[in-house]
Short mmCIF file of C-alpha atoms in Angstrom, two decimals:
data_model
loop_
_atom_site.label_atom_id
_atom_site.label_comp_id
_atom_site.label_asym_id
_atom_site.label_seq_id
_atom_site.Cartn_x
_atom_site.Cartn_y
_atom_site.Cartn_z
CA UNK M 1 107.97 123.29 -67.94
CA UNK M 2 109.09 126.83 -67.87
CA UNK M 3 107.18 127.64 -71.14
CA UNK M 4 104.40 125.59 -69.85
CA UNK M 5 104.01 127.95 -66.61
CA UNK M 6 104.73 131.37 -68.83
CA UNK M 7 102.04 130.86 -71.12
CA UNK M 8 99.33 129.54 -68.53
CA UNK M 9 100.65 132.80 -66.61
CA UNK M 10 99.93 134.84 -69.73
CA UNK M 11 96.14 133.04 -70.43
CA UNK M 12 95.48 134.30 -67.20
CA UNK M 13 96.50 137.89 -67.21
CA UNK M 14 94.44 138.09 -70.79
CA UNK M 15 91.39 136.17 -69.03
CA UNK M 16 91.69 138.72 -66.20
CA UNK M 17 92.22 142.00 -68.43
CA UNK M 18 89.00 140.82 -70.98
CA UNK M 19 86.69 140.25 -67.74
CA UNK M 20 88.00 143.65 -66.24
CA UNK M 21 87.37 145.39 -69.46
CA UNK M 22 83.96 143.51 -70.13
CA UNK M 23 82.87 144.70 -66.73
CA UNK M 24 83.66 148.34 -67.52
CA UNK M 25 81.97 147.98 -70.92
CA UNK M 26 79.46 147.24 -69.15
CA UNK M 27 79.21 149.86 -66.25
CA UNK M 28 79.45 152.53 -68.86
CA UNK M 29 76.72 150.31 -70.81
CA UNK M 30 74.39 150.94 -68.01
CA UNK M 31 75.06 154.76 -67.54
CA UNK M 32 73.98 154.87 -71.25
CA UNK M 33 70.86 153.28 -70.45
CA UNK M 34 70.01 155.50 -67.52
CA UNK M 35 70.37 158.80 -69.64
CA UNK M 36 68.31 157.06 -72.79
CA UNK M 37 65.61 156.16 -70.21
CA UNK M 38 65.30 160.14 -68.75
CA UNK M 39 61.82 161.09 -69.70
CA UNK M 40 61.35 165.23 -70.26
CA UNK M 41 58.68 166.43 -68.46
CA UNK M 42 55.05 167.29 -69.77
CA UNK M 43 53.15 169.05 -67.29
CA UNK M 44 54.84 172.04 -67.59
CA UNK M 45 53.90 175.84 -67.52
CA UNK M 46 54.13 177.12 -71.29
CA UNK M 47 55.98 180.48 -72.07
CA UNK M 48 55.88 181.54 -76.04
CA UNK M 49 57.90 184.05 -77.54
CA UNK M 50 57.25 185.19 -81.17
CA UNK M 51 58.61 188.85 -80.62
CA UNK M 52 59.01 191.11 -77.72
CA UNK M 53 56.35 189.17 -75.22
CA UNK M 54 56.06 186.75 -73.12
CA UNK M 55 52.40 184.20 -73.57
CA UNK M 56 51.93 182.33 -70.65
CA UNK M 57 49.54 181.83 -67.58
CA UNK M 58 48.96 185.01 -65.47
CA UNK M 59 48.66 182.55 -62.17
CA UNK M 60 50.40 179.60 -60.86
CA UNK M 61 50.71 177.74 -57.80
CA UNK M 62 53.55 177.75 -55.04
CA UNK M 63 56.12 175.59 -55.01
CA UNK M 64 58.00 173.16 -57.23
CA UNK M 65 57.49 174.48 -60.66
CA UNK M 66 58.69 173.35 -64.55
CA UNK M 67 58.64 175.80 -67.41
CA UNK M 68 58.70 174.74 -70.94
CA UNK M 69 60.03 178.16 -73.13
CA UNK M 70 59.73 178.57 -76.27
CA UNK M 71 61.84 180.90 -78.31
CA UNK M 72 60.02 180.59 -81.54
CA UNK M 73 61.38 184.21 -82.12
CA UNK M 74 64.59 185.56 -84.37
CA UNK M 75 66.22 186.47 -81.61
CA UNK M 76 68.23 185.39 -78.60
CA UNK M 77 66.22 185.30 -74.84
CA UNK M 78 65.74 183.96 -71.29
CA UNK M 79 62.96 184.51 -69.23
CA UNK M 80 64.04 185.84 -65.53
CA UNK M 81 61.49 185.84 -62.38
CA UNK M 82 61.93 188.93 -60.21
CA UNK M 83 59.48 188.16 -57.10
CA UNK M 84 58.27 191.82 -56.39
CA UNK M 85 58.60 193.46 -52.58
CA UNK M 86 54.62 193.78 -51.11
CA UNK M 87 52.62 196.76 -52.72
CA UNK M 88 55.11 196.98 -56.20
CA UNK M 89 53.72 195.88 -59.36
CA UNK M 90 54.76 196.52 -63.39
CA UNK M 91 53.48 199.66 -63.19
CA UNK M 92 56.06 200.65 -60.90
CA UNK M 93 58.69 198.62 -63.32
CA UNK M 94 57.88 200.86 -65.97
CA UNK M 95 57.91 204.26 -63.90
CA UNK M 96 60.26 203.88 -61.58
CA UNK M 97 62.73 200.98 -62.72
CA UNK M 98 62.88 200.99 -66.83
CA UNK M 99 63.69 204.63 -67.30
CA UNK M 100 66.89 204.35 -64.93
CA UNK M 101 67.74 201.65 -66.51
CA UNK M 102 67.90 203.42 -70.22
CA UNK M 103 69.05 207.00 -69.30
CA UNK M 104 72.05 204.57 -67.78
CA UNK M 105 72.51 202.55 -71.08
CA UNK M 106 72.23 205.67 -73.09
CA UNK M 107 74.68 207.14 -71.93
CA UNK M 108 76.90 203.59 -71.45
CA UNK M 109 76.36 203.39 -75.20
CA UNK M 110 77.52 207.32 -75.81
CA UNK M 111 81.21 206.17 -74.35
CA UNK M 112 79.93 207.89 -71.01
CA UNK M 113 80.63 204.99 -68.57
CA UNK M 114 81.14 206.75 -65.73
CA UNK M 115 78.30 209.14 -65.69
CA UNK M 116 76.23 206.05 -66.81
CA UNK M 117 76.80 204.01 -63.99
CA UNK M 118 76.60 206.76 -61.88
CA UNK M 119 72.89 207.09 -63.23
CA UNK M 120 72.16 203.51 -61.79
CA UNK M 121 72.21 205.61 -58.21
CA UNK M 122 68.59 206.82 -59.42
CA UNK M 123 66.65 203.51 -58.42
CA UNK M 124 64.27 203.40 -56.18
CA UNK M 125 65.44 201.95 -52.77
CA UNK M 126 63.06 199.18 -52.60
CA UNK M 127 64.43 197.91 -55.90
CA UNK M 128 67.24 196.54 -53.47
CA UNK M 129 64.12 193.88 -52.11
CA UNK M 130 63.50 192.37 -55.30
CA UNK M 131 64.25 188.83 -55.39
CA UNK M 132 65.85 187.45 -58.48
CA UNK M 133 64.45 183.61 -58.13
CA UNK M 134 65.16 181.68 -61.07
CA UNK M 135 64.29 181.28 -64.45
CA UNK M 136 65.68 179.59 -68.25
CA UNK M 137 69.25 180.48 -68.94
CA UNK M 138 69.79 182.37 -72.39
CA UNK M 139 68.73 180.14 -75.11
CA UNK M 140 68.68 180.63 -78.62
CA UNK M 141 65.93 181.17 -81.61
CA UNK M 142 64.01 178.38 -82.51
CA UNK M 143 64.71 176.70 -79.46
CA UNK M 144 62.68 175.72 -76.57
CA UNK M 145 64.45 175.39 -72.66
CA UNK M 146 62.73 173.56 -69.87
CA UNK M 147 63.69 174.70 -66.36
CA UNK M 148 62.35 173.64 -62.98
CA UNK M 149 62.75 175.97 -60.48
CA UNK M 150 60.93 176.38 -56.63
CA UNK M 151 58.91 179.20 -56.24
CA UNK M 152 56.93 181.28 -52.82
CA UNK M 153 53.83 183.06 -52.65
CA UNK M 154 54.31 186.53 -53.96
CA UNK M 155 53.78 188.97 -57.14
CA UNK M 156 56.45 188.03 -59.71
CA UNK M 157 57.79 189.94 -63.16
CA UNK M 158 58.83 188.01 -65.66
CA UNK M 159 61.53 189.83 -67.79
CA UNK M 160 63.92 189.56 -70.36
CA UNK M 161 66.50 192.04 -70.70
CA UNK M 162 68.79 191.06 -73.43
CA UNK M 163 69.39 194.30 -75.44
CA UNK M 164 68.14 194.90 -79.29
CA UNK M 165 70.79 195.81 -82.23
CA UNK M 166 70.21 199.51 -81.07
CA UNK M 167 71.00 198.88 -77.21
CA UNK M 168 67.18 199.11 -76.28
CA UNK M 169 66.60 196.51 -73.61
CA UNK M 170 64.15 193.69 -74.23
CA UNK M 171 62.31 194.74 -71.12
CA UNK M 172 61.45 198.20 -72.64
CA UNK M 173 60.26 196.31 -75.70
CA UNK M 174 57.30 194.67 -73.79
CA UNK M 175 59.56 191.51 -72.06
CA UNK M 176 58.22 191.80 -69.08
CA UNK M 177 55.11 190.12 -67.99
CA UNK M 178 53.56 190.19 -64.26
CA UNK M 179 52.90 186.45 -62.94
CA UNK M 180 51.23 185.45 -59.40
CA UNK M 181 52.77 183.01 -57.16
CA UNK M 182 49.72 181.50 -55.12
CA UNK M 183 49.86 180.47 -51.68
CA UNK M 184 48.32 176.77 -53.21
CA UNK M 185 50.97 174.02 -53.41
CA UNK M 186 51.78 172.89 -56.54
CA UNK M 187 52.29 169.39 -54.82
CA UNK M 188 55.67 168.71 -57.46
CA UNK M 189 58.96 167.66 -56.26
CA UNK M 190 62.38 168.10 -57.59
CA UNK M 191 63.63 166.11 -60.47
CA UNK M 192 66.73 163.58 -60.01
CA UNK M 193 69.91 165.42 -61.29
CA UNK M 194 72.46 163.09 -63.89
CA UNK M 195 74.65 165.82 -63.40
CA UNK M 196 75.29 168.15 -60.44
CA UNK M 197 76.40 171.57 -60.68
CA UNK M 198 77.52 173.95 -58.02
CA UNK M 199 78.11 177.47 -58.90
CA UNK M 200 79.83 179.72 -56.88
CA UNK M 201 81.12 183.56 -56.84
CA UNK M 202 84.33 182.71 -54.99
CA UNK M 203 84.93 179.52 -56.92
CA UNK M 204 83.35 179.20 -59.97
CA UNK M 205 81.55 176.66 -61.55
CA UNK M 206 82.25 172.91 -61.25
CA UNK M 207 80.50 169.64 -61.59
CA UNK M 208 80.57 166.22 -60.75
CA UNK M 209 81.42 164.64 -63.13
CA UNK M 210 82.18 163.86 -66.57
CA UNK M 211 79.38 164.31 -69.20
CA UNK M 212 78.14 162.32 -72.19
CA UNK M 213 75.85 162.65 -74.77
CA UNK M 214 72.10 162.30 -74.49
CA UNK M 215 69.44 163.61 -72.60
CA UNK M 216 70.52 165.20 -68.98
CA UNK M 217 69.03 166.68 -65.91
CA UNK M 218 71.72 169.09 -64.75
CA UNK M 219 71.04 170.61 -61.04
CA UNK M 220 72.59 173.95 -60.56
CA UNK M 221 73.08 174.74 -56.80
CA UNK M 222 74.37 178.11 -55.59
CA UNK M 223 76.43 177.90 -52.98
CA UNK M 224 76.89 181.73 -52.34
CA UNK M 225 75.26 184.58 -54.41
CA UNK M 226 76.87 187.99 -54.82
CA UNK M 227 75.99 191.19 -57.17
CA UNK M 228 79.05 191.51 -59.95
CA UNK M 229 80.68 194.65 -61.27
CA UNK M 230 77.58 195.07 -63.52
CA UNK M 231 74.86 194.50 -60.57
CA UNK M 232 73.89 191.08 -61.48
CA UNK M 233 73.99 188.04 -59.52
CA UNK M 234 75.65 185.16 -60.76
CA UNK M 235 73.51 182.36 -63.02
CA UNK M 236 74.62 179.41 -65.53
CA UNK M 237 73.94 179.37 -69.08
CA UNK M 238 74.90 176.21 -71.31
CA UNK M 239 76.60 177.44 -74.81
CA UNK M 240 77.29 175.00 -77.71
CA UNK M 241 80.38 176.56 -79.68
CA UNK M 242 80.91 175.45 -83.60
CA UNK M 243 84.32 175.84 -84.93
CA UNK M 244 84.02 178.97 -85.15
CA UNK M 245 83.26 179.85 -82.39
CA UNK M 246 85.43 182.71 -80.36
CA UNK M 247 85.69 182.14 -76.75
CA UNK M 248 86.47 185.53 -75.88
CA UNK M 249 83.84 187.23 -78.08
CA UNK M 250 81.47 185.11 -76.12
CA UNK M 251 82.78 186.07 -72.66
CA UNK M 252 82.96 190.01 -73.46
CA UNK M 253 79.37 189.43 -74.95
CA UNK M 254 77.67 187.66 -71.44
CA UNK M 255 78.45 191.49 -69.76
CA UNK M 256 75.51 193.65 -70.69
CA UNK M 257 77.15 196.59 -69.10
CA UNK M 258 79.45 196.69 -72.37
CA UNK M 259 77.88 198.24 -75.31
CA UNK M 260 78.42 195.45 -77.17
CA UNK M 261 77.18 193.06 -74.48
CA UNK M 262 73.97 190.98 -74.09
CA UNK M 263 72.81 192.63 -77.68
CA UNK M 264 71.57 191.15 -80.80
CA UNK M 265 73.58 189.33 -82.58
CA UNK M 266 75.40 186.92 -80.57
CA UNK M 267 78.66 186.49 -81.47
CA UNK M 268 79.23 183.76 -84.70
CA UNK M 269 79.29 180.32 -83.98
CA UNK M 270 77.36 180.36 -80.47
CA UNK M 271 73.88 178.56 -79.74
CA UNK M 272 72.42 179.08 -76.38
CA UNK M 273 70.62 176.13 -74.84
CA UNK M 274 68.73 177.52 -71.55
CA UNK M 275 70.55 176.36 -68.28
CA UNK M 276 69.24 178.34 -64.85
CA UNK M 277 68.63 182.22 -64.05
CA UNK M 278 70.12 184.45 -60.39
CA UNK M 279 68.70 182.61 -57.42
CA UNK M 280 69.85 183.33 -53.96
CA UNK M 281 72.34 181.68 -52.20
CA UNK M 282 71.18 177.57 -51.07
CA UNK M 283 68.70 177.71 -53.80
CA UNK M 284 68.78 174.97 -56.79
CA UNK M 285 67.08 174.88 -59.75
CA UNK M 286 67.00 171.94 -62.73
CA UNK M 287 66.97 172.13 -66.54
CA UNK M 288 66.88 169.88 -69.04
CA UNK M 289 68.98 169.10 -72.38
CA UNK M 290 69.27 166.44 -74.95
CA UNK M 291 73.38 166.85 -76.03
CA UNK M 292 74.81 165.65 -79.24
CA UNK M 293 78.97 165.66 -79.48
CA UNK M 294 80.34 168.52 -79.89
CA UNK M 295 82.27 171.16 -77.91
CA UNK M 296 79.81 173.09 -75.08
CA UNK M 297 80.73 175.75 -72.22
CA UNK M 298 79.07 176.46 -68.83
CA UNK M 299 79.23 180.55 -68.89
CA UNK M 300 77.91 183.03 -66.01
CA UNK M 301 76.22 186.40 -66.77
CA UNK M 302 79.23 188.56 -65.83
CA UNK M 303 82.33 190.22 -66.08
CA UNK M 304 85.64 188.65 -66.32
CA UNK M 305 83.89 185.00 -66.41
CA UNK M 306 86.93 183.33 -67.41
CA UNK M 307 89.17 184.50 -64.55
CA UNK M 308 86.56 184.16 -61.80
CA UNK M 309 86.57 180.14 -62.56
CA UNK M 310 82.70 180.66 -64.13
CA UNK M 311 83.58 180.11 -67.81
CA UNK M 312 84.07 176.37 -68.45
CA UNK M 313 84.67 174.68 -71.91
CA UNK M 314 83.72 171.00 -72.23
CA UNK M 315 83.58 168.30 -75.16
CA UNK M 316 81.15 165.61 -75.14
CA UNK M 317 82.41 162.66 -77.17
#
């Protein structure tokens, strides 16, 4: 009787454990699904790069916007939307913003760090009312990013500044392109996020939670917004890293202040795949990416990454 009652006691538990497991076979099952079925947008704004340009519309419409960028260059970009304070256009860019910029560099790049920096004091005041707003993380050659970002009225620049082998930004090379926000609605809405991202200055980046392979809409909200040692705000680039791959080269090489950073080539064994520019605090912006296994990092566009909580390694199985 005793054997009787142990083994109908053990038929149970193995009854119970194959239902509990065939249940979570097939919740995860089902969160396949959802990511198979995530269409990529098609009515997008197209942005080509072959060389040192951006090809795209001159005028858009306010709003909700998706840009589909195309990197069909040798090199590594992003594409960056500075909205412009009233009465400044590229022609002030070039006069009064691009030459600061490369006397500071210069001299960066001559071991003069100090005085270099110190040349940075030469801006123009109203440079302090441009408003970084979005754009594709860094992504790599032969590789397009699609980013949705919202967007006011208002006289916009696009730019990439990613610096040549010789330390001559990409800006100066003819990256940057004027584009006009209209005060028309674009009428679009946000996408729905698979995976939500919250970057932050004080505590890094984090997400919530874990992610798999195939095709994702990541949201990337910024919770606060602050300029870093090297001026720039805080944005979120996704990195696939082979074998190879050197975590710490790739952190030194995400500070462009360095005059090894931001420059052509990246460091061995790291792809960019887009992610989402400096906004300003509260602001969110989307992009999307199909991901195959392999080992990936979340990295922000400044100094230190690692320690500030805004370099984070992942593997997707």
């Amino acid at each position: 009787m005793r054997k009787l009652t142990f083994l109908i006691f053990i038929l149970t538990t193995l009854f119970f454990l194959n239902c509990k497991n065939e249940k979570k076979s097939e919740i995860v099952e089902e969160e396949i699904v959802e990511v198979e079925k995530i269409q990529f947008p098609t009515n997008t704004i197209d942005i080509i790069t072959r060389s040192m340009e951006f090809q795209s519309v001159d005028t858009i419409a306010s709003g909700w916007n998706t840009f589909k960028y195309k990197n069909l260059s040798n090199e590594t970009h992003f594409f960056l939307l500075d909205k412009y304070p009233e009465g400044k256009t590229v022609d002030n860019a070039i006069t009064d913003i691009a030459p600061v910029f490369e006397e500071g560099m210069d001299l960066i790049n001559e071991g003069k760090a100090e005085a270099g920096f110190a040349a940075f004091g030469k801006l123009p005041e109203w440079f302090g009312d441009i408003v970084f707003s979005g754009g594709s993380g860094l992504i790599a050659p032969k590789h397009s990013a699609i980013t949705t970002v919202k967007l006011e009225p208002g006289y916009y620049i696009m730019e990439c500044y990613v610096k040549m082998p010789n330390g001559k930004f990409h800006t100066l090379m003819g990256m940057a392109k004027p584009l006009v926000v209209t005060e028309a609605a674009s009428g679009n809405t946000p996408p729905k996020a698979t995976v939500n991202i919250t970057l932050s200055g004080e505590e890094g980046i984090s997400y919530d939670k874990a992610i798999t392979k195939g095709r994702h809409i990541f949201s990337v909200f910024v919770k606060d917004q602050k300029p870093h040692e090297n001026f720039i705000w805080h944005d979120l680039n996704l990195v696939k890293l082979d074998t190879n791959a050197n975590e710490e080269a790739l952190e030194a090489w995400m500070d462009w202040s360095d005059p090894k950073g931001l420059i052509t080539p990246v460091p061995n064994g790291v792809t960019f795949l887009g992610g989402v520019n400096d906004m300003p605090a509260g602001r969110t912006g989307y992009f999307y990416v199909d991901l195959k296994p392999g080992k990936y990092a979340f990295i922000s566009e400044v100094p230190n990454s690692k320690a500030k909580g805004m370099l984070k390694i992942f593997t997707v199985e």
